[in-house]
Short mmCIF file of C-alpha atoms in Angstrom, two decimals:
data_model
loop_
_atom_site.label_atom_id
_atom_site.label_comp_id
_atom_site.label_asym_id
_atom_site.label_seq_id
_atom_site.Cartn_x
_atom_site.Cartn_y
_atom_site.Cartn_z
CA UNK A 1 0.50 28.13 -5.20
CA UNK A 2 -1.37 25.85 -2.77
CA UNK A 3 -0.17 22.30 -2.11
CA UNK A 4 -2.76 19.64 -1.36
CA UNK A 5 -3.36 16.13 -0.75
CA UNK A 6 -6.66 14.26 -0.63
CA UNK A 7 -7.00 10.90 -0.35
CA UNK A 8 -8.13 7.36 1.48
CA UNK A 9 -6.21 4.87 3.86
CA UNK A 10 -6.78 1.86 5.99
CA UNK A 11 -7.32 4.35 9.04
CA UNK A 12 -10.52 6.15 6.89
CA UNK A 13 -12.01 3.17 4.63
CA UNK A 14 -12.01 -0.58 4.35
CA UNK A 15 -10.85 -2.64 1.88
CA UNK A 16 -14.18 -3.26 -0.37
CA UNK A 17 -14.03 0.88 -0.62
CA UNK A 18 -9.86 1.21 -1.35
CA UNK A 19 -9.99 -1.36 -3.91
CA UNK A 20 -12.41 0.52 -5.40
CA UNK A 21 -10.23 3.79 -6.13
CA UNK A 22 -6.83 2.24 -6.66
CA UNK A 23 -5.36 2.79 -9.90
CA UNK A 24 -3.40 -0.45 -11.42
CA UNK A 25 0.18 -0.01 -12.11
CA UNK A 26 0.00 -0.26 -15.79
CA UNK A 27 -2.40 2.31 -15.85
CA UNK A 28 -0.93 4.91 -13.19
CA UNK A 29 1.27 6.94 -16.10
CA UNK A 30 -1.92 7.59 -17.92
CA UNK A 31 -4.21 8.43 -14.92
CA UNK A 32 -1.64 10.81 -13.65
CA UNK A 33 -1.72 12.54 -17.18
CA UNK A 34 -5.01 12.80 -17.28
CA UNK A 35 -5.82 14.18 -14.09
CA UNK A 36 -3.24 17.22 -14.32
CA UNK A 37 -4.84 17.90 -17.68
CA UNK A 38 -9.08 17.25 -16.90
CA UNK A 39 -8.61 19.00 -12.81
CA UNK A 40 -6.23 21.76 -14.66
CA UNK A 41 -3.43 20.88 -12.01
CA UNK A 42 -0.06 22.63 -11.88
CA UNK A 43 1.79 19.75 -10.98
CA UNK A 44 -0.13 16.11 -9.57
CA UNK A 45 1.26 12.59 -8.41
CA UNK A 46 -0.99 9.64 -7.80
CA UNK A 47 -0.15 7.18 -5.01
CA UNK A 48 -1.31 3.84 -5.13
CA UNK A 49 -0.83 1.23 -2.50
CA UNK A 50 -2.85 -1.79 -0.83
CA UNK A 51 -3.30 0.79 2.00
CA UNK A 52 -3.91 3.71 0.75
CA UNK A 53 -5.27 6.32 -2.49
CA UNK A 54 -3.47 9.66 -2.30
CA UNK A 55 -3.47 12.53 -4.95
CA UNK A 56 -0.75 15.10 -4.41
CA UNK A 57 -1.29 18.39 -6.19
CA UNK A 58 -0.01 22.03 -6.76
CA UNK A 59 -2.68 24.25 -7.94
CA UNK A 60 -3.47 28.44 -7.76
CA UNK A 61 -3.95 29.60 -4.76
CA UNK A 62 -8.29 30.38 -4.13
CA UNK A 63 -9.27 28.02 -6.25
CA UNK A 64 -11.83 24.98 -5.58
CA UNK A 65 -9.81 21.87 -6.84
CA UNK A 66 -10.73 19.63 -4.46
CA UNK A 67 -13.97 19.28 -6.26
CA UNK A 68 -12.18 18.50 -9.81
CA UNK A 69 -10.05 16.01 -8.18
CA UNK A 70 -13.42 13.95 -6.59
CA UNK A 71 -14.88 14.59 -10.24
CA UNK A 72 -11.52 12.73 -11.60
CA UNK A 73 -11.85 9.65 -9.23
CA UNK A 74 -15.20 9.11 -9.83
CA UNK A 75 -15.79 9.60 -13.57
CA UNK A 76 -11.96 7.23 -13.84
CA UNK A 77 -13.54 4.80 -11.42
CA UNK A 78 -17.12 5.01 -12.47
CA UNK A 79 -18.34 5.67 -8.89
CA UNK A 80 -20.81 7.96 -7.19
CA UNK A 81 -18.91 10.34 -4.94
CA UNK A 82 -21.16 9.31 -1.83
CA UNK A 83 -19.56 5.78 -2.15
CA UNK A 84 -16.43 7.10 -0.80
CA UNK A 85 -15.98 11.02 0.18
CA UNK A 86 -16.76 10.69 3.61
CA UNK A 87 -13.93 8.24 3.96
CA UNK A 88 -11.57 11.06 2.41
CA UNK A 89 -9.26 13.36 4.37
CA UNK A 90 -7.46 16.56 2.88
CA UNK A 91 -4.21 17.83 4.37
CA UNK A 92 -2.93 21.35 3.07
CA UNK A 93 0.64 23.46 2.93
CA UNK A 94 2.81 22.30 5.81
CA UNK A 95 0.38 19.80 6.79
CA UNK A 96 0.54 17.70 3.24
CA UNK A 97 4.28 18.12 3.72
CA UNK A 98 4.55 16.31 7.26
CA UNK A 99 1.80 13.82 6.05
CA UNK A 100 3.99 13.03 2.99
CA UNK A 101 6.98 12.16 5.35
CA UNK A 102 5.40 10.31 7.58
CA UNK A 103 3.43 7.93 4.61
CA UNK A 104 6.89 7.72 3.42
CA UNK A 105 8.89 7.09 6.37
CA UNK A 106 6.47 4.20 7.30
CA UNK A 107 4.39 6.07 10.33
CA UNK A 108 1.26 6.21 8.84
CA UNK A 109 1.24 3.06 7.93
CA UNK A 110 -1.00 -0.34 9.17
CA UNK A 111 2.61 -1.82 10.26
CA UNK A 112 4.69 1.61 11.78
CA UNK A 113 7.72 1.22 10.59
CA UNK A 114 7.81 -1.16 7.81
CA UNK A 115 9.98 -0.61 4.80
CA UNK A 116 7.94 -1.55 1.82
CA UNK A 117 6.43 2.04 1.66
CA UNK A 118 9.38 3.86 0.76
CA UNK A 119 9.82 2.04 -2.62
CA UNK A 120 6.53 2.60 -3.07
CA UNK A 121 6.64 6.17 -3.00
CA UNK A 122 9.57 6.41 -4.75
CA UNK A 123 7.77 4.14 -7.25
CA UNK A 124 4.94 6.81 -7.62
CA UNK A 125 7.04 9.37 -7.98
CA UNK A 126 9.41 8.01 -10.54
CA UNK A 127 6.12 7.38 -12.05
CA UNK A 128 4.81 10.93 -12.11
CA UNK A 129 7.77 12.18 -13.53
CA UNK A 130 8.31 9.82 -16.33
CA UNK A 131 4.46 10.87 -17.20
CA UNK A 132 6.00 14.80 -17.07
CA UNK A 133 3.08 15.68 -14.15
CA UNK A 134 5.27 16.52 -11.69
CA UNK A 135 7.35 19.82 -11.81
CA UNK A 136 9.79 21.49 -9.30
CA UNK A 137 7.89 21.50 -6.50
CA UNK A 138 6.44 18.06 -5.90
CA UNK A 139 10.08 16.89 -7.20
CA UNK A 140 11.59 18.58 -4.58
CA UNK A 141 8.95 17.42 -2.26
CA UNK A 142 9.25 13.89 -3.08
CA UNK A 143 13.42 14.09 -3.01
CA UNK A 144 13.10 15.32 0.55
CA UNK A 145 10.39 12.63 1.76
CA UNK A 146 12.66 9.94 0.49
CA UNK A 147 15.63 11.70 2.20
CA UNK A 148 13.67 12.17 5.59
CA UNK A 149 12.50 9.04 5.12
CA UNK A 150 15.92 7.18 4.97
CA UNK A 151 17.40 9.73 8.09
CA UNK A 152 14.67 8.62 10.13
CA UNK A 153 15.63 4.67 9.36
CA UNK A 154 19.06 5.47 10.16
CA UNK A 155 19.01 7.43 12.60
CA UNK A 156 15.76 6.01 15.41
CA UNK A 157 14.92 2.79 16.21
CA UNK A 158 11.50 3.07 14.23
CA UNK A 159 12.61 -0.14 12.71
CA UNK A 160 13.76 -2.34 15.19
CA UNK A 161 11.68 -5.19 15.36
CA UNK A 162 9.69 -3.65 12.52
CA UNK A 163 7.49 -6.01 10.20
CA UNK A 164 6.23 -6.10 6.69
CA UNK A 165 2.87 -7.00 5.51
CA UNK A 166 4.56 -9.91 3.88
CA UNK A 167 5.93 -11.18 7.47
CA UNK A 168 2.68 -10.44 9.32
CA UNK A 169 0.67 -12.70 6.65
CA UNK A 170 3.30 -15.62 6.87
CA UNK A 171 2.76 -14.79 11.16
CA UNK A 172 -1.27 -15.05 10.59
CA UNK A 173 -0.70 -18.43 8.90
CA UNK A 174 1.46 -19.61 12.18
CA UNK A 175 -1.48 -18.14 14.41
CA UNK A 176 -3.74 -20.47 12.02
CA UNK A 177 -2.12 -23.48 11.94
CA UNK A 178 1.12 -23.74 14.75
CA UNK A 179 3.79 -25.08 12.67
CA UNK A 180 4.62 -24.31 9.11
CA UNK A 181 7.17 -26.79 8.09
CA UNK A 182 4.91 -29.57 7.12
CA UNK A 183 2.28 -27.45 5.51
CA UNK A 184 2.18 -26.75 1.50
CA UNK A 185 2.17 -23.03 0.44
CA UNK A 186 0.81 -21.39 -2.72
CA UNK A 187 2.78 -17.77 -3.64
CA UNK A 188 0.23 -16.22 -6.01
CA UNK A 189 2.10 -13.17 -7.47
CA UNK A 190 5.97 -12.83 -8.27
CA UNK A 191 6.40 -8.92 -7.29
CA UNK A 192 7.87 -7.86 -4.46
CA UNK A 193 5.35 -9.26 -1.78
CA UNK A 194 6.04 -12.17 -3.35
CA UNK A 195 9.68 -12.47 -3.17
CA UNK A 196 9.19 -11.53 0.45
CA UNK A 197 6.70 -14.44 1.14
CA UNK A 198 9.06 -16.47 -0.12
CA UNK A 199 11.66 -15.57 2.12
CA UNK A 200 9.82 -15.45 4.98
CA UNK A 201 8.52 -18.97 4.52
CA UNK A 202 11.76 -20.41 3.99
CA UNK A 203 12.75 -18.79 7.32
CA UNK A 204 10.29 -20.81 9.09
CA UNK A 205 11.27 -24.09 7.53
CA UNK A 206 8.33 -24.53 5.19
CA UNK A 207 9.72 -27.06 2.38
CA UNK A 208 6.93 -27.57 0.47
CA UNK A 209 6.32 -23.53 -1.46
CA UNK A 210 4.37 -23.32 -4.58
CA UNK A 211 4.91 -19.92 -7.07
CA UNK A 212 2.47 -19.27 -9.35
CA UNK A 213 2.00 -15.96 -11.75
CA UNK A 214 0.39 -15.32 -15.22
CA UNK A 215 3.74 -15.37 -16.55
CA UNK A 216 5.48 -18.95 -15.93
CA UNK A 217 8.93 -17.65 -16.80
CA UNK A 218 8.42 -15.21 -13.56
CA UNK A 219 7.24 -17.36 -11.34
CA UNK A 220 10.30 -20.17 -12.24
CA UNK A 221 12.87 -17.67 -11.69
CA UNK A 222 11.26 -16.40 -8.16
CA UNK A 223 10.89 -20.28 -7.61
CA UNK A 224 14.86 -20.82 -8.39
CA UNK A 225 15.65 -18.05 -5.87
CA UNK A 226 14.70 -20.56 -2.80
CA UNK A 227 14.16 -24.13 -3.84
CA UNK A 228 10.32 -24.13 -4.68
CA UNK A 229 7.92 -25.22 -7.74
CA UNK A 230 6.96 -23.25 -10.07
CA UNK A 231 3.13 -23.75 -11.20
CA UNK A 232 1.27 -22.71 -14.58
CA UNK A 233 -1.11 -19.99 -13.57
CA UNK A 234 -3.94 -21.99 -15.44
CA UNK A 235 -3.11 -25.12 -13.51
CA UNK A 236 -2.92 -23.47 -9.81
CA UNK A 237 -6.35 -24.42 -8.62
CA UNK A 238 -5.89 -28.15 -10.04
CA UNK A 239 -3.07 -27.71 -7.21
CA UNK A 240 -4.83 -26.44 -4.79
CA UNK A 241 -6.76 -29.64 -3.38
CA UNK A 242 -3.18 -30.63 -1.76
CA UNK A 243 -2.38 -26.86 -0.57
CA UNK A 244 -3.06 -25.91 2.95
CA UNK A 245 -2.43 -22.21 2.69
CA UNK A 246 -2.77 -19.68 -0.19
CA UNK A 247 -1.23 -16.39 -0.09
CA UNK A 248 -2.55 -14.14 -2.94
CA UNK A 249 -0.70 -10.79 -3.92
CA UNK A 250 -1.14 -10.88 -7.43
CA UNK A 251 -3.11 -7.58 -7.69
CA UNK A 252 -5.04 -8.80 -10.70
CA UNK A 253 -7.78 -6.27 -11.72
CA UNK A 254 -10.24 -8.38 -10.79
CA UNK A 255 -10.56 -11.72 -8.80
CA UNK A 256 -8.58 -14.99 -9.63
CA UNK A 257 -10.11 -17.65 -7.72
CA UNK A 258 -14.13 -17.41 -7.11
CA UNK A 259 -16.50 -19.28 -5.05
CA UNK A 260 -17.49 -21.77 -7.19
CA UNK A 261 -14.07 -22.24 -7.22
CA UNK A 262 -13.62 -23.45 -3.78
CA UNK A 263 -16.78 -25.20 -3.68
CA UNK A 264 -16.33 -27.25 -6.05
CA UNK A 265 -12.75 -27.76 -5.03
CA UNK A 266 -13.67 -28.78 -1.42
CA UNK A 267 -15.07 -32.13 -2.25
CA UNK A 268 -11.37 -33.54 -3.59
CA UNK A 269 -10.03 -32.23 -0.77
CA UNK A 270 -12.28 -34.35 1.07
CA UNK A 271 -13.12 -31.29 3.22
CA UNK A 272 -9.90 -30.55 4.70
CA UNK A 273 -9.75 -26.72 5.59
CA UNK A 274 -8.20 -24.43 3.13
CA UNK A 275 -6.68 -21.17 4.52
CA UNK A 276 -6.31 -18.34 2.11
CA UNK A 277 -5.01 -14.80 2.78
CA UNK A 278 -5.81 -12.54 0.27
CA UNK A 279 -3.08 -9.27 0.27
CA UNK A 280 -4.15 -7.90 -2.92
CA UNK A 281 -5.98 -4.16 -3.09
CA UNK A 282 -8.19 -4.64 -5.18
CA UNK A 283 -8.61 -7.98 -3.76
CA UNK A 284 -7.54 -11.34 -5.70
CA UNK A 285 -9.92 -13.63 -3.65
CA UNK A 286 -14.00 -13.18 -4.03
CA UNK A 287 -15.43 -12.55 -0.31
CA UNK A 288 -17.89 -15.20 -1.05
CA UNK A 289 -15.23 -18.07 -0.67
CA UNK A 290 -15.82 -17.44 2.92
CA UNK A 291 -19.51 -18.64 2.96
CA UNK A 292 -17.51 -22.30 1.48
CA UNK A 293 -17.72 -24.72 4.50
CA UNK A 294 -13.90 -25.53 5.64
CA UNK A 295 -12.31 -22.73 3.49
CA UNK A 296 -11.50 -19.94 5.32
CA UNK A 297 -10.33 -16.53 3.64
CA UNK A 298 -8.29 -13.49 5.19
CA UNK A 299 -7.96 -10.30 3.86
CA UNK A 300 -5.03 -7.22 4.33
CA UNK A 301 -7.28 -5.58 6.89
CA UNK A 302 -7.38 -9.07 8.94
CA UNK A 303 -3.88 -8.68 9.34
CA UNK A 304 -4.14 -5.59 11.55
CA UNK A 305 -4.87 -7.56 14.76
CA UNK A 306 -1.55 -9.16 14.57
CA UNK A 307 0.17 -5.39 14.04
CA UNK A 308 -1.11 -4.40 16.93
CA UNK A 309 1.11 -6.97 19.05
CA UNK A 310 3.94 -5.14 17.52
CA UNK A 311 3.28 -1.62 18.48
CA UNK A 312 4.70 -1.06 21.78
CA UNK A 313 8.39 -0.57 20.83
CA UNK A 314 8.01 1.42 17.70
CA UNK A 315 5.37 3.93 18.98
CA UNK A 316 8.12 4.53 21.83
CA UNK A 317 10.32 6.00 18.71
CA UNK A 318 7.75 8.29 17.28
CA UNK A 319 8.85 11.60 19.13
CA UNK A 320 12.16 11.42 17.49
CA UNK A 321 10.18 10.81 14.14
CA UNK A 322 8.45 13.67 14.85
CA UNK A 323 11.59 16.17 15.33
CA UNK A 324 12.69 14.74 12.11
CA UNK A 325 9.45 15.27 10.51
CA UNK A 326 9.32 18.77 11.77
CA UNK A 327 12.88 19.93 10.93
CA UNK A 328 12.47 18.51 7.41
CA UNK A 329 9.01 20.27 6.83
CA UNK A 330 10.94 24.05 8.15
CA UNK A 331 13.28 23.31 5.57
CA UNK A 332 10.94 22.41 2.89
CA UNK A 333 8.39 25.40 3.61
CA UNK A 334 11.19 27.80 3.81
CA UNK A 335 12.31 26.84 0.34
CA UNK A 336 8.74 26.67 -0.59
CA UNK A 337 8.38 30.33 0.62
CA UNK A 338 11.10 31.77 -1.50
CA UNK A 339 9.85 30.13 -4.67
CA UNK A 340 5.81 31.31 -4.15
CA UNK A 341 6.05 33.87 -1.46
CA UNK A 342 2.63 33.96 0.39
CA UNK A 343 1.40 33.93 3.53
CA UNK A 344 -0.12 30.80 3.87
CA UNK A 345 3.58 29.37 3.35
CA UNK A 346 5.13 31.45 6.09
CA UNK A 347 7.28 29.27 8.18
CA UNK A 348 5.45 28.59 11.41
CA UNK A 349 6.76 29.88 14.89
CA UNK A 350 7.86 27.76 17.53
CA UNK A 351 5.04 28.80 19.31
CA UNK A 352 3.15 27.16 16.99
CA UNK A 353 4.47 23.98 17.08
CA UNK A 354 5.32 20.88 15.21
CA UNK A 355 2.14 19.31 14.24
CA UNK A 356 3.12 15.99 12.69
CA UNK A 357 0.80 13.04 11.26
CA UNK A 358 1.40 10.06 13.72
#
């Protein structure tokens, strides 16, 4: 059996491409089933986040499954292979194992050491198990990945001073507007990112926070946790008249803020600047908004400049993290060799070294 991962991430593809290949959460279990059946994989798992789309697969040795996986992605998303193929990477065997361990530990994230990715990996694993697309090997692999991520977080300082996408978004808002305590902020979306945004905004003494979601009850529930104000989804565009910053993380399958929405709004705002930070993939906000006078749109790729300023401390920890990942990969590959004896799964010698993707 061969273990492979194929995917794109924030290093290889801009958000304009990543969003086209992303899988909506509501579709992920069925997508896992279709992938496994249509490509004839032994086991499979789709990991789809704002910064990556990856497919992990166990397949028969000696057959070309990569072409089948690419064809599945093209059919599922209605894309031409030429639109994304050159952006993809492939890892096999031990390299695939070490790649996943790095991903789960936040070492391959835009924000190195961030904690959100571990939860996303866990959710992807739970969804795949629920849909019966994983089996003995991928179950063992992902459980080992999550355990390794926990060990890295407790045995190193990789998380010290680490920031999440949510905190970076708030820092970006501070860079744009300076003090935030006298600003009005609208959060679109009540998922994990929305919850963290609310927390960070309160830590920055933002007193006027609005929360909206397609389900008003969810917006009210989140708002109640931090003395914010819930807004009915159908009314949030009207509330933008008095808002300084919009932070969107709804992850809708289509745009929820369009260029014409903002263009018609600006006269009512007396052309006061409106700053919009779109954290969603696919994007919640039409890129054309940036062409509207006094409207300033930032997407998740724009956060990288802020992230780069926070790298030095965590980079010093990568050596220790690499050793933990190497040891964990040794253990998994040893188990894999016993389960599926084959030369390609032999344990590498010390002379070959530990090759980690950092």
